[in-house]
Amino acid sequence: YLLTMIDRVMIFRQGLAYRAIEISDEEARAIPDSDLPRYTILVPAYNEPEVVGDLLAAMSRLEYPVDKVEILLLLEEDDAVTISAASEYKKSEAVTIVLVPPGEPRTKPKACNYGLQFATGEIVTIYDAEDEPDPLQLRRVVGAFARSPREVVCVQSKLAYHNSHQNLLTGWFTAEYNLWFGYLLPGMMRTGSPIPLGGTSNHLRRTVLEEIGAWDPFNVTEDADLGLRIHALGYRTAVL
């Protein structure tokens, strides 16, 4: 435990001196639409009808050409309540409901692997049903890829809680996320360490994602596992 804490403090010190990649609003909006790659957004959801409307509203606020983004809403075939809610709220032609056939294991990575078969984007990202992504996030990622070496095949965006002031518990969660995404992950990036991905807002080049075998459907920490495999195969992850 002591050695782990020492290691974390050393990484934190690196993070103090080397922050994550920052792409300003102006820089993000300055990227010509013609230079933006096609994007696929995977949204796995199960038994979450109450947040589908908020999610689709958040997707509509993304500042990205509609003809260059596809949103695959991954729902289990027997999840009637979420399917009904999604059908009711669906207003954008960019949103496609993909029904995942029943079968074990019933995990998020299995749904993502199924959805990946239908992906046409050069970059693939995952959003959870309760996410409220920054409208410029996709453009910022394109800018981050352009600024990074060729071996960078994944960009992890910073996550934060939108109810940080609700109570003491959400405040603690927010502080932990700020430390993790603001200092520790940039420190790992600086030292060339493998970066365990978060479960959402990680953006990957589709060709490389397919090359490394995508997600492990039997792993409930599939995001961290994927980050380690990316590193083990000689690729790198950048933190935005």
GROMACS .gro file of C-alpha atoms in nm:
model
  240
    1TYR     CA    1   0.000   0.000   0.000
    2LEU     CA    2   0.286   0.236   0.087
    3LEU     CA    3   0.463   0.166  -0.243
    4THR     CA    4   0.137   0.230  -0.432
    5MET     CA    5   0.093   0.564  -0.257
    6ILE     CA    6   0.453   0.666  -0.333
    7ASP     CA    7   0.399   0.576  -0.699
    8ARG     CA    8   0.077   0.779  -0.709
    9VAL     CA    9   0.244   1.082  -0.553
   10MET     CA   10   0.523   1.063  -0.813
   11ILE     CA   11   0.266   1.045  -1.095
   12PHE     CA   12   0.075   1.335  -0.937
   13ARG     CA   13   0.393   1.547  -0.942
   14GLN     CA   14   0.431   1.473  -1.314
   15GLY     CA   15   0.068   1.573  -1.364
   16LEU     CA   16   0.130   1.908  -1.193
   17ALA     CA   17   0.394   1.993  -1.452
   18TYR     CA   18   0.229   1.833  -1.754
   19ARG     CA   19  -0.140   1.897  -1.801
   20ALA     CA   20  -0.382   1.731  -2.039
   21ILE     CA   21  -0.422   1.848  -2.399
   22GLU     CA   22  -0.636   2.160  -2.415
   23ILE     CA   23  -0.829   2.262  -2.726
   24SER     CA   24  -1.001   2.599  -2.691
   25ASP     CA   25  -1.352   2.669  -2.820
   26GLU     CA   26  -1.209   2.892  -3.091
   27GLU     CA   27  -0.958   2.630  -3.203
   28ALA     CA   28  -1.225   2.359  -3.209
   29ARG     CA   29  -1.468   2.567  -3.414
   30ALA     CA   30  -1.190   2.676  -3.651
   31ILE     CA   31  -1.146   2.322  -3.787
   32PRO     CA   32  -1.308   2.322  -4.134
   33ASP     CA   33  -1.603   2.085  -4.166
   34SER     CA   34  -1.430   1.930  -4.467
   35ASP     CA   35  -1.143   1.819  -4.239
   36LEU     CA   36  -1.368   1.650  -3.984
   37PRO     CA   37  -1.374   1.269  -4.002
   38ARG     CA   38  -1.690   1.064  -3.984
   39TYR     CA   39  -1.782   0.976  -3.625
   40THR     CA   40  -1.969   0.684  -3.469
   41ILE     CA   41  -2.115   0.727  -3.121
   42LEU     CA   42  -2.207   0.405  -2.940
   43VAL     CA   43  -2.465   0.448  -2.663
   44PRO     CA   44  -2.528   0.123  -2.473
   45ALA     CA   45  -2.832   0.144  -2.247
   46TYR     CA   46  -3.033  -0.110  -2.051
   47ASN     CA   47  -3.352  -0.045  -1.855
   48GLU     CA   48  -3.291   0.332  -1.859
   49PRO     CA   49  -3.606   0.483  -2.016
   50GLU     CA   50  -3.597   0.789  -1.788
   51VAL     CA   51  -3.269   0.925  -1.930
   52VAL     CA   52  -3.312   0.848  -2.300
   53GLY     CA   53  -3.480   1.181  -2.372
   54ASP     CA   54  -3.202   1.378  -2.199
   55LEU     CA   55  -2.939   1.179  -2.386
   56LEU     CA   56  -3.090   1.239  -2.729
   57ALA     CA   57  -3.130   1.609  -2.646
   58ALA     CA   58  -2.760   1.622  -2.552
   59MET     CA   59  -2.668   1.449  -2.880
   60SER     CA   60  -2.860   1.713  -3.074
   61ARG     CA   61  -2.643   1.984  -2.914
   62LEU     CA   62  -2.318   1.842  -3.049
   63GLU     CA   63  -2.151   2.095  -3.280
   64TYR     CA   64  -2.057   1.852  -3.553
   65PRO     CA   65  -2.187   1.817  -3.911
   66VAL     CA   66  -2.499   1.600  -3.902
   67ASP     CA   67  -2.393   1.414  -4.215
   68LYS     CA   68  -2.067   1.311  -4.050
   69VAL     CA   69  -2.196   1.161  -3.728
   70GLU     CA   70  -2.396   0.847  -3.660
   71ILE     CA   71  -2.541   0.762  -3.320
   72LEU     CA   72  -2.604   0.394  -3.254
   73LEU     CA   73  -2.835   0.347  -2.956
   74LEU     CA   74  -2.762  -0.009  -2.840
   75LEU     CA   75  -3.062  -0.165  -2.667
   76GLU     CA   76  -3.127  -0.524  -2.563
   77GLU     CA   77  -3.404  -0.685  -2.770
   78ASP     CA   78  -3.613  -0.760  -2.461
   79ASP     CA   79  -3.573  -0.414  -2.303
   80ALA     CA   80  -3.921  -0.304  -2.404
   81VAL     CA   81  -3.943   0.003  -2.179
   82THR     CA   82  -3.622   0.162  -2.309
   83ILE     CA   83  -3.703   0.072  -2.669
   84SER     CA   84  -4.042   0.238  -2.629
   85ALA     CA   85  -3.888   0.551  -2.474
   86ALA     CA   86  -3.623   0.574  -2.745
   87SER     CA   87  -3.879   0.536  -3.023
   88GLU     CA   88  -4.090   0.811  -2.870
   89TYR     CA   89  -3.803   1.059  -2.839
   90LYS     CA   90  -3.620   0.982  -3.160
   91LYS     CA   91  -3.618   1.298  -3.371
   92SER     CA   92  -3.284   1.290  -3.550
   93GLU     CA   93  -3.200   1.091  -3.860
   94ALA     CA   94  -2.850   1.050  -3.716
   95VAL     CA   95  -2.985   0.822  -3.440
   96THR     CA   96  -3.024   0.452  -3.519
   97ILE     CA   97  -3.168   0.205  -3.270
   98VAL     CA   98  -2.969  -0.119  -3.279
   99LEU     CA   99  -3.130  -0.413  -3.102
  100VAL     CA  100  -2.872  -0.642  -2.943
  101PRO     CA  101  -2.976  -1.009  -2.964
  102PRO     CA  102  -3.026  -1.183  -2.628
  103GLY     CA  103  -2.734  -1.391  -2.513
  104GLU     CA  104  -2.473  -1.419  -2.246
  105PRO     CA  105  -2.288  -1.234  -2.118
  106ARG     CA  106  -2.529  -0.941  -2.088
  107THR     CA  107  -2.261  -0.678  -2.053
  108LYS     CA  108  -2.189  -0.332  -2.184
  109PRO     CA  109  -1.878  -0.447  -2.377
  110LYS     CA  110  -2.079  -0.719  -2.552
  111ALA     CA  111  -2.332  -0.458  -2.666
  112CYS     CA  112  -2.050  -0.231  -2.786
  113ASN     CA  113  -1.889  -0.515  -2.984
  114TYR     CA  114  -2.223  -0.586  -3.151
  115GLY     CA  115  -2.273  -0.219  -3.233
  116LEU     CA  116  -1.920  -0.192  -3.372
  117GLN     CA  117  -2.024  -0.419  -3.660
  118PHE     CA  118  -2.251  -0.140  -3.786
  119ALA     CA  119  -2.006   0.148  -3.728
  120THR     CA  120  -1.895   0.347  -4.030
  121GLY     CA  121  -1.704   0.626  -3.856
  122GLU     CA  122  -1.328   0.668  -3.862
  123ILE     CA  123  -1.345   0.748  -3.490
  124VAL     CA  124  -1.564   0.560  -3.242
  125THR     CA  125  -1.665   0.684  -2.900
  126ILE     CA  126  -1.892   0.565  -2.620
  127TYR     CA  127  -2.143   0.769  -2.424
  128ASP     CA  128  -2.346   0.633  -2.136
  129ALA     CA  129  -2.717   0.704  -2.128
  130GLU     CA  130  -2.683   0.961  -1.847
  131ASP     CA  131  -2.400   1.156  -2.013
  132GLU     CA  132  -2.423   1.524  -2.107
  133PRO     CA  133  -2.125   1.564  -2.340
  134ASP     CA  134  -1.967   1.900  -2.409
  135PRO     CA  135  -2.112   2.014  -2.745
  136LEU     CA  136  -1.758   2.069  -2.878
  137GLN     CA  137  -1.610   1.745  -2.751
  138LEU     CA  138  -1.594   1.571  -3.090
  139ARG     CA  139  -1.423   1.871  -3.251
  140ARG     CA  140  -1.179   1.896  -2.959
  141VAL     CA  141  -1.087   1.530  -3.005
  142VAL     CA  142  -1.017   1.582  -3.376
  143GLY     CA  143  -0.788   1.870  -3.277
  144ALA     CA  144  -0.617   1.654  -3.014
  145PHE     CA  145  -0.552   1.376  -3.266
  146ALA     CA  146  -0.406   1.631  -3.510
  147ARG     CA  147  -0.172   1.758  -3.239
  148SER     CA  148  -0.059   1.411  -3.123
  149PRO     CA  149   0.197   1.162  -3.262
  150ARG     CA  150   0.076   0.887  -3.496
  151GLU     CA  151   0.096   0.621  -3.227
  152VAL     CA  152  -0.181   0.796  -3.034
  153VAL     CA  153  -0.493   0.601  -3.132
  154CYS     CA  154  -0.718   0.691  -2.838
  155VAL     CA  155  -0.817   1.016  -2.669
  156GLN     CA  156  -0.971   1.005  -2.323
  157SER     CA  157  -1.184   1.308  -2.243
  158LYS     CA  158  -1.207   1.443  -1.890
  159LEU     CA  159  -1.517   1.336  -1.701
  160ALA     CA  160  -1.696   1.535  -1.433
  161TYR     CA  161  -2.016   1.517  -1.232
  162HIS     CA  162  -2.288   1.769  -1.318
  163ASN     CA  163  -2.438   1.743  -0.968
  164SER     CA  164  -2.117   1.817  -0.778
  165HIS     CA  165  -2.290   2.044  -0.525
  166GLN     CA  166  -2.587   1.819  -0.455
  167ASN     CA  167  -2.444   1.669  -0.134
  168LEU     CA  168  -2.122   1.569   0.036
  169LEU     CA  169  -2.098   1.237  -0.146
  170THR     CA  170  -2.124   1.392  -0.494
  171GLY     CA  171  -1.868   1.651  -0.384
  172TRP     CA  172  -1.624   1.374  -0.291
  173PHE     CA  173  -1.685   1.197  -0.622
  174THR     CA  174  -1.618   1.522  -0.806
  175ALA     CA  175  -1.295   1.582  -0.615
  176GLU     CA  176  -1.179   1.230  -0.696
  177TYR     CA  177  -1.257   1.276  -1.067
  178ASN     CA  178  -1.078   1.611  -1.073
  179LEU     CA  179  -0.769   1.451  -0.923
  180TRP     CA  180  -0.783   1.149  -1.154
  181PHE     CA  181  -0.850   1.325  -1.485
  182GLY     CA  182  -0.677   1.653  -1.403
  183TYR     CA  183  -0.347   1.524  -1.264
  184LEU     CA  184  -0.302   1.147  -1.242
  185LEU     CA  185  -0.394   1.057  -1.601
  186PRO     CA  186  -0.184   1.344  -1.746
  187GLY     CA  187   0.099   1.222  -1.520
  188MET     CA  188   0.063   0.872  -1.663
  189MET     CA  189   0.059   1.022  -2.012
  190ARG     CA  190   0.380   1.211  -1.934
  191THR     CA  191   0.560   0.900  -1.803
  192GLY     CA  192   0.446   0.676  -2.089
  193SER     CA  193   0.245   0.455  -1.856
  194PRO     CA  194  -0.057   0.256  -1.973
  195ILE     CA  195  -0.374   0.457  -1.921
  196PRO     CA  196  -0.685   0.279  -1.791
  197LEU     CA  197  -0.972   0.428  -1.985
  198GLY     CA  198  -1.292   0.557  -1.833
  199GLY     CA  199  -1.618   0.389  -1.926
  200THR     CA  200  -1.730   0.681  -2.140
  201SER     CA  201  -1.599   0.963  -2.360
  202ASN     CA  202  -1.301   0.766  -2.484
  203HIS     CA  203  -1.247   0.816  -2.857
  204LEU     CA  204  -1.073   0.548  -3.061
  205ARG     CA  205  -0.963   0.505  -3.421
  206ARG     CA  206  -1.194   0.234  -3.550
  207THR     CA  207  -0.934   0.048  -3.757
  208VAL     CA  208  -0.707   0.008  -3.454
  209LEU     CA  209  -1.001  -0.080  -3.229
  210GLU     CA  210  -1.088  -0.366  -3.463
  211GLU     CA  211  -0.722  -0.466  -3.493
  212ILE     CA  212  -0.679  -0.513  -3.117
  213GLY     CA  213  -1.000  -0.711  -3.075
  214ALA     CA  214  -1.231  -0.437  -2.945
  215TRP     CA  215  -1.381  -0.494  -2.598
  216ASP     CA  216  -1.369  -0.808  -2.384
  217PRO     CA  217  -1.737  -0.900  -2.329
  218PHE     CA  218  -1.653  -1.103  -2.017
  219ASN     CA  219  -1.463  -0.821  -1.846
  220VAL     CA  220  -1.665  -0.584  -1.627
  221THR     CA  221  -1.373  -0.337  -1.632
  222GLU     CA  222  -1.355  -0.352  -2.010
  223ASP     CA  223  -1.244   0.011  -2.036
  224ALA     CA  224  -0.935  -0.031  -1.817
  225ASP     CA  225  -0.856  -0.359  -1.993
  226LEU     CA  226  -0.877  -0.192  -2.336
  227GLY     CA  227  -0.645   0.087  -2.224
  228LEU     CA  228  -0.385  -0.167  -2.114
  229ARG     CA  229  -0.409  -0.364  -2.439
  230ILE     CA  230  -0.368  -0.043  -2.640
  231HIS     CA  231  -0.042   0.022  -2.455
  232ALA     CA  232   0.078  -0.338  -2.474
  233LEU     CA  233   0.049  -0.336  -2.853
  234GLY     CA  234   0.264  -0.025  -2.887
  235TYR     CA  235  -0.009   0.238  -2.919
  236ARG     CA  236  -0.073   0.532  -2.690
  237THR     CA  237  -0.363   0.720  -2.531
  238ALA     CA  238  -0.379   1.098  -2.495
  239VAL     CA  239  -0.580   1.280  -2.228
  240LEU     CA  240  -0.802   1.572  -2.331
   0.00000   0.00000   0.00000
